[in-house]
Amino acid sequence: MIPHILSSSAVVFRNKGILNGAAKRLRGPWFCRSKVPAAASRHIHVDYPPIIPSLTTSYAHGTSSTTLLHTTVAESLLRTVEKVPDREAAVFVHDGISKTFAQLQHDVDQVAAGLLAIGLKTGDRLGMWGPNTYEWLLMQFATAKAGIILVAVNPAYQLLEVEFALRKVGCKAVVCPTQFRTQKYCEMLRKLCPEIETSSPMDIKSARLPDLRTVVVLDSRQPGMLHFDDVVQAGSSEFMQQLQALQRKLSFDDPINIQFTSGTTGYPKGATLSHHNIVNNAYFVGKRMGYSWRPQPRICLPVPMYHCFGSVGGGLCMAVHGISLVYPSPGYDGKANLAAMESER
């Protein structure tokens, strides 16, 4: 990022005709580096700034002494499972759930096969709408393993907001609890799609959400909707074989996640991210945090999973670095955070 910023500054100086002593001092150290190779004057080099900044495109591949990871989300998790199968991967204190990496992998595979069984295919979009739960974590990794694009939906969205998000990216399925605190998810979906109650659970036809075919409810049975257990049980050996065969076709450059901006200056914008994006984001965040050398870090994660912080800085860091995540409560609760830090060490 430094070359980009300084390049912009240099343009401003030149345009104003004030390439003064301050500007010269700004770039002075770059010229006096004796060990900078000549190639650095023409290309981006991550380990030190170039002599002449030349970032002209929105996507650039630079040289670095740290190699990027070229793995999918599913491959990243599997590598960690093979290294530390019995290490605790995730603890959901409020729900009394604790899973090792081996147990997490088993559950992820079962849910991923179930998603294929209910008709979802590689490239389909699935909206995950709700607070921090174990099912959210499972969906994050199960969708990635099945090549399904996870759409992180803000659990605080109201009727028109969720309609906009689901329509914008063409969600074929939505997974949610019945409600959380004042948020009545199933009720809002019925208002958007009154056709749900008279539809087959896997063949919803809605005027307002034309791409939506399936709603999966985590904690109760609702007319026209599947229960989460139905998805798990649908993952038979036939679909497990399909899932394993699919792994050979997935690429780390495939889109796998859509994160929405907050929409503070207009409608939220859906940013499409690849395996490569989020795996390497988690890799470098984890290296910066010392996860690669600290002995078995245990991290308290009170931030929402729908946000990049919770899903990538949290869930993906767990998969890439083998850390143990502790989720104190479904929604933010200061007392629960302190209690979890004490009880889970």
Coordinates of C-alpha atoms in Angstrom, one line a residue:
M1 CA 0.0 0.0 0.0
I2 CA 2.9 2.4 0.7
P3 CA 3.9 2.7 -3.0
H4 CA 0.3 3.5 -4.0
I5 CA 0.0 6.3 -1.4
L6 CA 3.3 7.9 -2.1
S7 CA 2.7 7.7 -5.9
S8 CA -0.5 9.7 -5.4
S9 CA 1.4 12.2 -3.2
A10 CA 4.1 12.6 -5.9
V11 CA 1.5 13.4 -8.5
V12 CA 0.0 16.1 -6.3
F13 CA 3.4 17.7 -5.7
R14 CA 4.2 17.7 -9.4
N15 CA 0.8 19.1 -10.4
K16 CA 1.3 22.0 -8.0
G17 CA 4.9 22.6 -8.9
I18 CA 6.0 22.2 -5.4
L19 CA 8.4 19.3 -5.4
N20 CA 10.1 20.8 -2.4
G21 CA 12.5 19.6 0.2
A22 CA 9.8 17.8 2.1
A23 CA 8.9 15.7 -1.0
K24 CA 12.5 15.0 -1.6
R25 CA 13.0 13.8 1.9
L26 CA 9.9 11.6 1.6
R27 CA 11.4 9.6 -1.3
G28 CA 15.1 10.1 -0.3
P29 CA 15.5 6.8 1.7
W30 CA 14.2 4.9 -1.3
F31 CA 17.0 6.1 -3.5
C32 CA 19.8 5.4 -1.0
R33 CA 19.0 1.7 -0.5
S34 CA 22.1 0.0 -1.7
K35 CA 20.6 -3.5 -1.8
V36 CA 17.4 -2.8 -3.7
P37 CA 17.6 -4.8 -7.0
A38 CA 17.2 -2.9 -10.3
A39 CA 14.0 -4.8 -11.0
A40 CA 12.4 -3.1 -8.0
S41 CA 12.4 0.2 -9.9
R42 CA 9.9 -1.2 -12.5
H43 CA 7.8 -3.7 -10.4
I44 CA 6.1 -4.0 -7.1
H45 CA 8.2 -5.7 -4.4
V46 CA 6.4 -6.4 -1.1
D47 CA 9.5 -6.6 1.1
Y48 CA 10.5 -3.0 0.5
P49 CA 9.2 0.0 -1.5
P50 CA 10.2 0.4 -5.2
I51 CA 12.6 3.2 -6.2
I52 CA 9.9 4.7 -8.6
P53 CA 6.3 3.9 -7.6
S54 CA 4.5 2.5 -10.6
L55 CA 1.2 1.0 -9.4
T56 CA -1.2 1.6 -12.3
T57 CA -3.8 -1.2 -12.0
S58 CA -6.3 -2.2 -9.4
Y59 CA -4.9 -5.7 -9.3
A60 CA -1.1 -6.3 -9.1
H61 CA 1.0 -9.4 -8.2
G62 CA 4.2 -8.5 -6.4
T63 CA 7.3 -10.3 -5.4
S64 CA 7.7 -11.3 -1.8
S65 CA 9.8 -13.5 0.4
T66 CA 6.5 -14.8 1.9
T67 CA 4.7 -17.1 -0.5
L68 CA 0.9 -16.8 -0.8
L69 CA -1.2 -19.9 0.0
H70 CA -2.7 -21.6 -3.1
T71 CA -5.4 -23.6 -1.3
T72 CA -9.2 -23.6 -1.1
V73 CA -11.0 -23.1 2.2
A74 CA -11.7 -26.8 2.4
E75 CA -8.1 -27.8 1.8
S76 CA -6.9 -25.3 4.4
L77 CA -9.2 -26.9 7.0
L78 CA -8.3 -30.4 6.0
R79 CA -4.5 -29.7 6.4
T80 CA -5.1 -28.4 9.9
V81 CA -7.3 -31.4 10.8
E82 CA -4.6 -33.8 9.7
K83 CA -2.0 -32.0 11.9
V84 CA -4.1 -31.5 15.1
P85 CA -7.3 -33.6 14.9
D86 CA -7.8 -33.7 18.6
R87 CA -7.2 -30.0 19.3
E88 CA -10.3 -28.0 20.2
A89 CA -11.4 -26.0 17.2
A90 CA -14.5 -24.1 18.5
V91 CA -16.3 -23.6 21.7
F92 CA -19.8 -22.1 21.8
V93 CA -20.1 -21.3 25.5
H94 CA -23.7 -20.2 25.5
D95 CA -24.9 -23.4 23.7
G96 CA -22.5 -25.8 25.6
I97 CA -20.9 -26.9 22.3
S98 CA -17.3 -27.9 22.0
K99 CA -15.8 -29.5 18.9
T100 CA -12.3 -30.8 18.0
F101 CA -11.0 -30.2 14.5
A102 CA -11.8 -33.8 13.6
Q103 CA -15.4 -33.4 14.8
L104 CA -15.7 -30.2 13.0
Q105 CA -14.5 -31.8 9.8
H106 CA -17.0 -34.6 10.1
D107 CA -19.9 -32.2 10.6
V108 CA -18.8 -30.0 7.8
D109 CA -18.7 -32.9 5.4
Q110 CA -22.1 -34.1 6.5
V111 CA -23.7 -30.7 6.0
A112 CA -21.9 -30.1 2.6
A113 CA -23.3 -33.4 1.3
G114 CA -26.7 -32.4 2.6
L115 CA -26.6 -29.2 0.7
L116 CA -25.9 -31.1 -2.5
A117 CA -28.8 -33.4 -1.6
I118 CA -31.3 -30.6 -1.4
G119 CA -30.5 -29.4 -4.9
L120 CA -27.8 -26.8 -4.4
K121 CA -25.0 -26.7 -6.9
T122 CA -21.5 -25.2 -7.3
G123 CA -21.9 -21.4 -7.9
D124 CA -25.3 -21.2 -6.2
R125 CA -25.7 -18.5 -3.5
L126 CA -26.8 -19.4 0.0
G127 CA -27.7 -16.6 2.4
M128 CA -26.7 -17.2 6.1
W129 CA -28.8 -14.9 8.2
G130 CA -28.5 -15.0 12.0
P131 CA -26.3 -14.6 15.1
N132 CA -23.2 -16.5 16.1
T133 CA -24.0 -20.2 16.3
Y134 CA -22.2 -23.4 15.5
E135 CA -24.5 -23.9 12.5
W136 CA -23.1 -20.6 11.1
L137 CA -19.6 -21.9 11.3
L138 CA -20.7 -25.2 9.7
M139 CA -22.3 -23.4 6.8
Q140 CA -19.2 -21.3 6.3
F141 CA -17.1 -24.4 5.6
A142 CA -19.7 -26.7 4.2
T143 CA -20.7 -24.2 1.4
A144 CA -17.0 -23.7 0.6
K145 CA -16.5 -27.5 0.3
A146 CA -19.5 -27.8 -2.0
G147 CA -18.5 -24.8 -4.1
I148 CA -21.5 -22.9 -3.0
I149 CA -21.1 -19.1 -2.5
L150 CA -21.9 -18.1 1.1
V151 CA -23.7 -14.7 1.4
A152 CA -23.1 -13.2 4.8
V153 CA -26.4 -11.5 5.6
N154 CA -26.4 -8.9 8.5
P155 CA -28.5 -10.5 11.3
A156 CA -29.9 -7.0 12.0
Y157 CA -31.4 -6.5 8.5
Q158 CA -35.0 -5.5 8.4
L159 CA -37.6 -6.5 5.8
L160 CA -36.5 -4.2 2.9
E161 CA -32.8 -4.6 3.6
V162 CA -32.9 -8.4 3.5
E163 CA -35.0 -8.3 0.3
F164 CA -32.5 -6.1 -1.4
A165 CA -29.5 -8.3 -0.4
L166 CA -31.1 -11.6 -1.4
R167 CA -32.4 -10.2 -4.7
K168 CA -29.1 -8.5 -5.5
V169 CA -27.0 -11.6 -5.4
G170 CA -29.8 -14.1 -6.4
C171 CA -29.8 -16.3 -3.3
K172 CA -31.2 -19.8 -4.0
A173 CA -31.3 -20.7 -0.3
V174 CA -31.5 -19.0 3.1
V175 CA -30.5 -20.5 6.4
C176 CA -31.7 -18.8 9.6
P177 CA -33.1 -19.4 13.1
T178 CA -36.8 -18.8 13.7
Q179 CA -35.9 -15.6 15.6
F180 CA -33.2 -14.0 17.7
R181 CA -34.1 -11.3 20.3
T182 CA -36.4 -8.9 18.4
Q183 CA -35.5 -10.2 15.0
K184 CA -38.2 -12.6 13.7
Y185 CA -36.5 -14.1 10.7
C186 CA -39.1 -16.6 9.6
E187 CA -41.9 -14.1 10.0
M188 CA -40.0 -11.6 7.8
L189 CA -39.4 -14.3 5.1
R190 CA -43.1 -15.1 5.1
K191 CA -43.9 -11.5 4.6
L192 CA -41.6 -11.3 1.6
C193 CA -42.7 -14.7 0.3
P194 CA -46.2 -15.6 1.4
E195 CA -46.0 -18.4 -1.2
I196 CA -43.7 -20.3 1.3
E197 CA -46.5 -21.8 3.3
T198 CA -48.1 -23.5 0.3
S199 CA -44.9 -24.5 -1.4
S200 CA -42.8 -27.6 -1.4
P201 CA -39.8 -27.0 1.0
M202 CA -37.3 -27.2 -1.9
D203 CA -39.4 -25.6 -4.6
I204 CA -40.4 -22.2 -3.4
K205 CA -41.6 -19.9 -6.2
S206 CA -41.7 -16.3 -5.0
A207 CA -42.6 -13.1 -6.9
R208 CA -40.4 -10.8 -4.8
L209 CA -37.5 -13.2 -4.4
P210 CA -37.6 -15.1 -7.8
D211 CA -34.3 -17.0 -7.2
L212 CA -35.2 -18.4 -3.8
R213 CA -36.1 -22.1 -3.7
T214 CA -35.3 -23.2 -0.1
V215 CA -35.4 -21.9 3.4
V216 CA -33.6 -23.9 6.1
V217 CA -34.6 -23.2 9.7
L218 CA -32.1 -24.0 12.5
D219 CA -34.3 -24.4 15.5
S220 CA -37.9 -25.2 14.7
R221 CA -40.1 -26.7 12.0
Q222 CA -42.0 -24.2 9.9
P223 CA -44.5 -24.8 7.0
G224 CA -42.8 -24.8 3.6
M225 CA -39.3 -24.8 5.1
L226 CA -36.7 -27.4 5.9
H227 CA -35.3 -28.0 9.3
F228 CA -31.5 -28.0 9.6
D229 CA -31.6 -31.7 10.7
D230 CA -33.3 -32.5 7.4
V231 CA -30.2 -31.2 5.6
V232 CA -27.8 -33.2 7.8
Q233 CA -29.7 -36.4 7.3
A234 CA -30.0 -35.9 3.6
G235 CA -26.2 -36.2 3.2
S236 CA -26.2 -39.9 2.3
S237 CA -23.2 -41.8 1.0
E238 CA -24.3 -41.0 -2.6
F239 CA -23.9 -37.3 -2.0
M240 CA -20.8 -37.8 0.1
Q241 CA -19.2 -39.4 -3.0
Q242 CA -20.3 -36.5 -5.1
L243 CA -18.8 -34.1 -2.6
Q244 CA -15.4 -35.9 -2.7
A245 CA -15.4 -36.0 -6.5
L246 CA -16.2 -32.3 -6.6
Q247 CA -13.0 -31.4 -4.7
R248 CA -10.9 -32.2 -7.9
K249 CA -12.9 -29.5 -9.8
L250 CA -12.7 -26.6 -7.4
S251 CA -10.1 -23.9 -7.8
F252 CA -8.8 -21.5 -5.2
D253 CA -9.7 -18.7 -7.7
D254 CA -13.4 -19.6 -7.6
P255 CA -15.8 -17.1 -5.9
I256 CA -16.8 -18.5 -2.5
N257 CA -18.1 -15.6 -0.4
I258 CA -20.1 -12.4 -0.8
Q259 CA -19.7 -9.7 1.9
F260 CA -21.9 -6.6 1.9
T261 CA -20.6 -3.1 2.6
S262 CA -22.5 -1.2 5.3
G263 CA -24.3 1.0 2.8
T264 CA -23.6 4.3 4.7
T265 CA -23.4 6.3 1.5
G266 CA -26.0 4.4 -0.6
Y267 CA -27.2 0.8 -1.1
P268 CA -24.9 -1.9 0.3
K269 CA -22.5 -3.3 -2.3
G270 CA -21.8 -7.0 -2.5
A271 CA -18.1 -7.7 -2.7
T272 CA -17.4 -11.1 -4.2
L273 CA -14.4 -12.9 -2.7
S274 CA -12.5 -16.0 -3.8
H275 CA -10.9 -18.8 -1.7
H276 CA -7.6 -17.2 -2.5
N277 CA -8.7 -13.8 -1.1
I278 CA -10.0 -15.0 2.3
V279 CA -7.5 -17.8 2.9
N280 CA -4.5 -15.4 2.4
N281 CA -6.2 -12.7 4.4
A282 CA -6.5 -15.1 7.3
Y283 CA -3.0 -16.4 6.7
F284 CA -1.4 -12.9 7.0
V285 CA -3.7 -11.7 9.8
G286 CA -2.7 -14.9 11.8
K287 CA 1.0 -14.4 11.1
R288 CA 0.7 -10.8 12.3
M289 CA -1.1 -11.9 15.5
G290 CA 1.6 -14.5 16.2
Y291 CA -0.6 -17.6 15.6
S292 CA 2.1 -19.3 13.7
W293 CA 4.5 -19.4 16.7
R294 CA 2.3 -19.0 19.9
P295 CA 1.6 -22.4 21.5
Q296 CA -2.0 -23.4 20.9
P297 CA -3.6 -19.9 21.0
R298 CA -7.2 -19.7 22.4
I299 CA -9.1 -16.7 21.0
C300 CA -12.2 -15.1 22.4
L301 CA -14.4 -14.1 19.5
P302 CA -17.3 -11.8 20.4
V303 CA -17.6 -10.1 17.1
P304 CA -20.4 -11.1 14.6
M305 CA -19.7 -13.9 12.2
Y306 CA -21.4 -12.2 9.3
H307 CA -18.7 -9.6 9.2
C308 CA -15.2 -10.2 7.7
F309 CA -13.7 -9.8 11.2
G310 CA -15.7 -12.7 12.5
S311 CA -15.7 -15.0 9.5
V312 CA -12.2 -14.4 8.1
G313 CA -10.2 -13.0 11.1
G314 CA -12.0 -15.6 13.2
G315 CA -13.2 -18.7 11.4
L316 CA -10.7 -18.8 8.6
C317 CA -7.8 -18.1 11.0
M318 CA -8.9 -21.1 12.9
A319 CA -8.8 -23.3 9.8
V320 CA -5.5 -21.9 8.5
H321 CA -3.5 -21.6 11.8
G322 CA -5.2 -24.3 14.0
I323 CA -6.2 -21.8 16.7
S324 CA -9.1 -22.6 19.1
L325 CA -12.0 -20.1 18.9
V326 CA -14.3 -19.4 21.9
Y327 CA -17.6 -17.8 21.1
P328 CA -19.0 -16.3 24.3
S329 CA -22.6 -15.7 23.2
P330 CA -24.8 -15.5 20.0
G331 CA -24.9 -11.7 20.2
Y332 CA -22.5 -9.3 21.9
D333 CA -22.6 -9.5 25.7
G334 CA -19.8 -7.9 27.7
K335 CA -20.4 -10.0 30.8
A336 CA -20.4 -13.2 28.7
N337 CA -17.1 -12.2 27.1
L338 CA -15.4 -11.8 30.5
A339 CA -16.9 -15.1 31.8
A340 CA -15.8 -17.0 28.7
M341 CA -12.2 -15.6 29.0
E342 CA -12.1 -16.8 32.6
S343 CA -13.8 -20.2 32.1
E344 CA -12.0 -21.1 28.9
R345 CA -8.7 -19.7 29.8

